[in-house]
Every structure is written in C-alpha cells, then in structure tokens.
Amino acid sequence: MTASSHEMGEKSLSSGPSIGCIGCGNMGGAVLRGLCAHASLKLFGHDHTRAKVESLNPADAPGRIAWVDTPEELARMSDIVILAVKPYQMADMLKQIQPCLGTDKIVVSLAAAVSLDELKQGVQGICPVSRLMPNLPARVGKGVFALCLDDEKLKDAQKVLLQELFRVMGLVLILPDGKFSAFSSVAGCGPAFVCLFMEGMENAAVSLGFRADQARELVAATVEGTAALALQGGLGFADLRRQVCSPGGTTIYGVNHMERTAVRGHVTDGVLAAMRRDEELSGK
C-alpha cells in the first residue's frame, strides 16, 4: 500500500462509516461486537430476534449497536453490509437487498462456501464485494481472519479500511479466494483440534490431583503463554520445544512417547481430512 492510500483508509475509518450485519449468531455477532472497539463507527444489526442483536451491546453502552427491522433497511443505512447468513440463504439474501445497494457500498460475506464470483453475481456488479472468514477466538479479540480483496471494484482506500476494521479483533491475513478452504481447515477447524489436545492435558492434570477448574485454567494459561511466545519471539515451534527439553529430563521422555504414538502426524492428518471434507461439501 502506498502512504497516500493508507491515509485515505485512516480518513475513512475516522470519519465514522456505518456498518450493518445481517445475521447476528456466533460469528456475525462476534464480529459486530468486536467492531464496538472502533468508537467512530455507526453499527446496526438485524436478526430473526431483536433480543439477539441487543444482547451484543457492551454493558456500558446499551445502545451502541442499533436494531434494524429489515435487511433492506439495514442495507440502505450501511456503508458496509456484512452478511453472516447460512450459505444456502446467501443467494436469496443478496437478491433481497440488491435494490438497496449502491456504488458507494461494500458487501462483505462471512459465508464459508460462497465464492467471490457468486457474491459478484448476487450484487449484479453494483458494488464491490469481499469475503471475510473469522475463527472462534474472534469472540475475545484473538481471532484469525482471512480477508479476500480480489474484487477489482475495490479501491485502495476501501481495502485499507477493511483491514483496519477487522484488525482490532486479531490477525488479518489477505488471501485469494481459492485459499479460503485451506484457511478454514487450519484456522477455522484449528480451535477444535487445539481443544482436543487441551482436553487430554486437562484429563492428565485431574489424574495428578488437580481440581477440574484448576486443571482447565492451568492448561488454558499454558497454551496461551506458549502461543504468545511463538507469535512474539520469532522462533519456530520446534525451537521452542527444544528449549523445554533438558537432556535426560522429564519433558523429552514425554515428547518421545508422543512421537512414538505419531501425535504430530495424526494432527497433520486431521487437518488434511478436514480439507478433503471441505472439498466434498463444495463439490470440488
């Protein structure tokens, strides 16, 4: 990005664009709640129930996210329209809001199985579109987001704006449309894989005499701290592991057992199995 385009993005963000989200379930709700961190934004939400939208408001700002009665009204009011509906609902939703779109708006889809080309067709070229895929830790501002900026209609300033918007909730990776399935298999499914490993450590901690609540906290803090080291220290996972493995010590004995039982290989196979299933579901 050039310096001038970055400045335009900052200007757009500081000027308080309006953002609406249609579908405020787990992922849509997490993204809308996370955007509350940007004080300048005007935020709107629509879902089947008004209570679901209102429950996303921060305790100290009960009116921060405003309820909107219909998807059409939300699309008219919003500069950026986030669609967090189910993939099978996407075509109908795009058709429903399409008359309310204009050249100055951006449509952002959170639907995993809907391609960029399908989004372009759905808006009939009226406005630029983008894909965004968050993972579960976005709920607590520690998410990983895949963001597709491949639509040629997106201006540089709009690309900067989208990155700045979602960066407040975690790591934003700019990926082409074709990489979203791979991203989902690693970062989308990843929290489940990590939790499975953590459950095993938790069971061991309970077996060693820790209370269940102590075991959960102990394991979660250990994983959180290790992840922070990996992100901030610049060392690879193997390098960090070797720092814990003293010659002839307890850790290397445990690591050797896990290597003999192919723990690392099973994890790799699990991610690749998720990718194969994604391809089956998408008809590839």
C-alpha positions as semicolon CSV with decimal commas, in nm:
position;residue;x (nm);y (nm);z (nm)
1;M;0,000;0,000;0,000
2;T;0,120;0,349;-0,070
3;A;0,131;0,612;0,202
4;S;-0,148;0,806;0,034
5;S;-0,381;0,506;0,022
6;H;-0,313;0,436;0,388
7;E;-0,404;0,794;0,474
8;M;-0,728;0,761;0,280
9;G;-0,810;0,445;0,474
10;E;-0,743;0,616;0,805
11;K;-0,960;0,908;0,699
12;S;-1,245;0,673;0,609
13;L;-1,221;0,496;0,944
14;S;-1,202;0,814;1,149
15;S;-1,497;0,966;0,965
16;G;-1,727;0,700;1,111
17;P;-1,863;0,478;0,835
18;S;-2,183;0,292;0,911
19;I;-2,164;-0,088;0,928
20;G;-2,456;-0,326;0,941
21;C;-2,461;-0,700;0,995
22;I;-2,741;-0,929;0,877
23;G;-2,731;-1,245;1,086
24;C;-2,605;-1,196;1,441
25;G;-2,532;-1,553;1,551
26;N;-2,195;-1,682;1,670
27;M;-1,969;-1,537;1,401
28;G;-2,177;-1,239;1,290
29;G;-2,237;-1,142;1,650
30;A;-1,869;-1,179;1,739
31;V;-1,764;-0,952;1,452
32;L;-2,030;-0,690;1,526
33;R;-1,941;-0,688;1,895
34;G;-1,572;-0,661;1,815
35;L;-1,631;-0,360;1,592
36;C;-1,756;-0,174;1,901
37;A;-1,386;-0,112;1,974
38;H;-1,389;0,147;1,694
39;A;-1,561;0,437;1,869
40;S;-1,632;0,630;1,546
41;L;-1,840;0,359;1,377
42;K;-2,216;0,356;1,347
43;L;-2,327;-0,005;1,399
44;F;-2,651;-0,176;1,301
45;G;-2,773;-0,533;1,331
46;H;-3,060;-0,744;1,204
47;D;-3,155;-1,098;1,301
48;H;-3,471;-1,303;1,347
49;T;-3,499;-1,173;1,703
50;R;-3,431;-0,823;1,826
51;A;-3,305;-0,955;2,161
52;K;-3,013;-1,131;1,991
53;V;-2,889;-0,802;1,847
54;E;-2,942;-0,606;2,167
55;S;-2,753;-0,869;2,369
56;L;-2,437;-0,780;2,173
57;N;-2,421;-0,429;2,316
58;P;-2,149;-0,357;2,572
59;A;-2,275;-0,324;2,928
60;D;-2,158;0,038;2,946
61;A;-2,312;0,129;2,607
62;P;-2,651;-0,042;2,574
63;G;-2,741;0,142;2,252
64;R;-2,408;0,100;2,076
65;I;-2,548;-0,147;1,820
66;A;-2,887;-0,038;1,687
67;W;-3,154;-0,288;1,588
68;V;-3,289;-0,255;1,232
69;D;-3,623;-0,407;1,137
70;T;-3,545;-0,545;0,790
71;P;-3,243;-0,646;0,581
72;E;-3,345;-0,392;0,317
73;E;-3,346;-0,106;0,567
74;L;-3,009;-0,215;0,704
75;A;-2,858;-0,224;0,355
76;R;-2,984;0,128;0,284
77;M;-2,840;0,263;0,610
78;S;-2,497;0,095;0,593
79;D;-2,179;0,183;0,405
80;I;-2,055;-0,172;0,465
81;V;-2,305;-0,459;0,471
82;I;-2,182;-0,775;0,645
83;L;-2,376;-1,089;0,554
84;A;-2,346;-1,359;0,820
85;V;-2,629;-1,581;0,696
86;K;-2,604;-1,953;0,614
87;P;-2,451;-2,036;0,275
88;Y;-2,781;-2,174;0,144
89;Q;-2,950;-1,845;0,237
90;M;-2,695;-1,620;0,068
91;A;-2,841;-1,608;-0,286
92;D;-3,188;-1,514;-0,160
93;M;-3,048;-1,254;0,080
94;L;-2,841;-1,089;-0,193
95;K;-3,148;-1,078;-0,417
96;Q;-3,349;-0,925;-0,132
97;I;-3,105;-0,641;-0,057
98;Q;-2,974;-0,584;-0,410
99;P;-3,219;-0,297;-0,488
100;C;-3,088;-0,117;-0,176
101;L;-2,721;-0,129;-0,277
102;G;-2,523;0,148;-0,444
103;T;-2,178;0,203;-0,591
104;D;-2,055;0,356;-0,265
105;K;-2,127;0,045;-0,054
106;I;-1,927;-0,273;0,016
107;V;-2,081;-0,615;0,076
108;V;-1,875;-0,846;0,298
109;S;-1,969;-1,214;0,324
110;L;-1,889;-1,441;0,619
111;A;-2,034;-1,749;0,446
112;A;-1,763;-2,014;0,409
113;A;-1,895;-2,189;0,098
114;V;-1,990;-1,886;-0,113
115;S;-1,724;-1,781;-0,363
116;L;-1,630;-1,429;-0,465
117;D;-1,777;-1,487;-0,812
118;E;-2,110;-1,588;-0,657
119;L;-2,111;-1,270;-0,449
120;K;-2,036;-1,058;-0,757
121;Q;-2,326;-1,220;-0,939
122;G;-2,552;-1,168;-0,639
123;V;-2,494;-0,790;-0,629
124;Q;-2,503;-0,773;-1,012
125;G;-2,185;-0,566;-1,018
126;I;-2,349;-0,271;-0,842
127;C;-2,091;-0,252;-0,563
128;P;-1,763;-0,419;-0,463
129;V;-1,770;-0,739;-0,257
130;S;-1,531;-0,907;-0,018
131;R;-1,506;-1,234;0,174
132;L;-1,417;-1,249;0,542
133;M;-1,366;-1,569;0,738
134;P;-1,312;-1,538;1,115
135;N;-1,247;-1,819;1,358
136;L;-1,397;-1,876;1,702
137;P;-1,141;-1,676;1,909
138;A;-1,267;-1,363;1,736
139;R;-1,522;-1,362;2,018
140;V;-1,248;-1,249;2,258
141;G;-1,047;-1,032;2,020
142;K;-0,789;-1,303;1,947
143;G;-0,923;-1,422;1,614
144;V;-0,755;-1,501;1,286
145;F;-0,931;-1,356;0,981
146;A;-0,895;-1,443;0,615
147;L;-0,986;-1,139;0,405
148;C;-1,027;-1,154;0,029
149;L;-0,972;-0,826;-0,155
150;D;-0,968;-0,969;-0,508
151;D;-1,269;-0,777;-0,642
152;E;-1,134;-0,529;-0,898
153;K;-1,407;-0,283;-0,795
154;L;-1,246;-0,236;-0,453
155;K;-1,048;0,087;-0,433
156;D;-0,718;0,106;-0,244
157;A;-0,876;0,315;0,031
158;Q;-1,154;0,059;0,074
159;K;-0,900;-0,223;0,102
160;V;-0,716;-0,034;0,373
161;L;-1,042;0,040;0,553
162;L;-1,147;-0,327;0,562
163;Q;-0,809;-0,432;0,701
164;E;-0,818;-0,165;0,971
165;L;-1,173;-0,253;1,069
166;F;-1,109;-0,619;1,143
167;R;-0,753;-0,592;1,273
168;V;-0,893;-0,478;1,607
169;M;-1,018;-0,836;1,660
170;G;-0,700;-1,023;1,578
171;L;-0,470;-1,122;1,293
172;V;-0,589;-1,037;0,940
173;L;-0,444;-1,236;0,650
174;I;-0,507;-1,116;0,295
175;L;-0,577;-1,430;0,095
176;P;-0,706;-1,505;-0,254
177;D;-1,050;-1,658;-0,290
178;G;-0,903;-2,000;-0,370
179;K;-0,720;-2,022;-0,035
180;F;-1,026;-1,994;0,187
181;S;-1,086;-2,369;0,210
182;A;-0,727;-2,425;0,321
183;F;-0,756;-2,142;0,573
184;S;-1,074;-2,293;0,712
185;S;-0,909;-2,634;0,756
186;V;-0,624;-2,482;0,959
187;A;-0,756;-2,174;1,140
188;G;-1,131;-2,241;1,127
189;C;-1,113;-2,603;1,244
190;G;-0,798;-2,538;1,446
191;P;-0,963;-2,429;1,773
192;A;-1,142;-2,766;1,788
193;F;-0,813;-2,952;1,733
194;V;-0,639;-2,742;1,998
195;C;-0,925;-2,804;2,244
196;L;-0,897;-3,179;2,186
197;F;-0,528;-3,164;2,280
198;M;-0,610;-2,944;2,579
199;E;-0,873;-3,192;2,697
200;G;-0,605;-3,460;2,707
201;M;-0,379;-3,238;2,918
202;E;-0,674;-3,147;3,139
203;N;-0,754;-3,515;3,200
204;A;-0,392;-3,578;3,292
205;A;-0,392;-3,283;3,535
206;V;-0,705;-3,416;3,708
207;S;-0,542;-3,761;3,729
208;L;-0,248;-3,593;3,901
209;G;-0,476;-3,446;4,168
210;F;-0,577;-3,103;4,040
211;R;-0,939;-2,996;4,070
212;A;-1,123;-2,975;3,737
213;D;-1,138;-2,594;3,745
214;Q;-0,768;-2,573;3,833
215;A;-0,680;-2,814;3,554
216;R;-0,874;-2,615;3,294
217;E;-0,716;-2,286;3,400
218;L;-0,368;-2,439;3,418
219;V;-0,389;-2,590;3,069
220;A;-0,550;-2,286;2,907
221;A;-0,289;-2,049;3,052
222;T;-0,008;-2,281;2,941
223;V;-0,137;-2,287;2,583
224;E;-0,199;-1,912;2,581
225;G;0,152;-1,837;2,705
226;T;0,315;-2,075;2,460
227;A;0,120;-1,921;2,171
228;A;0,231;-1,573;2,280
229;L;0,595;-1,688;2,277
230;A;0,556;-1,830;1,928
231;L;0,397;-1,510;1,796
232;Q;0,632;-1,262;1,961
233;G;0,966;-1,441;1,990
234;G;1,033;-1,516;1,625
235;L;1,126;-1,878;1,699
236;G;0,970;-2,182;1,534
237;F;0,765;-2,437;1,726
238;A;1,050;-2,690;1,720
239;D;1,295;-2,432;1,860
240;L;1,062;-2,350;2,148
241;R;1,004;-2,718;2,218
242;R;1,379;-2,781;2,239
243;Q;1,411;-2,502;2,497
244;V;1,188;-2,704;2,733
245;C;1,353;-3,042;2,666
246;S;1,652;-3,075;2,902
247;P;1,885;-3,369;2,828
248;G;1,756;-3,677;3,009
249;G;1,474;-3,477;3,166
250;T;1,102;-3,535;3,206
251;T;0,988;-3,335;2,903
252;I;1,193;-3,525;2,646
253;Y;1,055;-3,853;2,780
254;G;0,703;-3,723;2,730
255;V;0,786;-3,588;2,382
256;N;0,943;-3,920;2,283
257;H;0,624;-4,102;2,383
258;M;0,413;-3,864;2,175
259;E;0,646;-3,908;1,878
260;R;0,629;-4,290;1,905
261;T;0,248;-4,269;1,900
262;A;0,258;-4,031;1,600
263;V;0,076;-3,743;1,768
264;R;0,223;-3,489;1,527
265;G;0,135;-3,697;1,222
266;H;-0,220;-3,755;1,344
267;V;-0,269;-3,380;1,385
268;T;-0,145;-3,321;1,030
269;D;-0,376;-3,595;0,901
270;G;-0,670;-3,440;1,087
271;V;-0,620;-3,102;0,918
272;L;-0,589;-3,266;0,576
273;A;-0,903;-3,475;0,642
274;A;-1,091;-3,153;0,718
275;M;-0,968;-3,010;0,387
276;R;-1,086;-3,318;0,195
277;R;-1,429;-3,291;0,356
278;D;-1,447;-2,923;0,263
279;E;-1,380;-3,017;-0,098
280;E;-1,652;-3,283;-0,086
281;L;-1,906;-3,036;0,051
282;S;-1,818;-2,774;-0,209
283;G;-1,842;-3,028;-0,491
284;K;-1,477;-2,996;-0,597
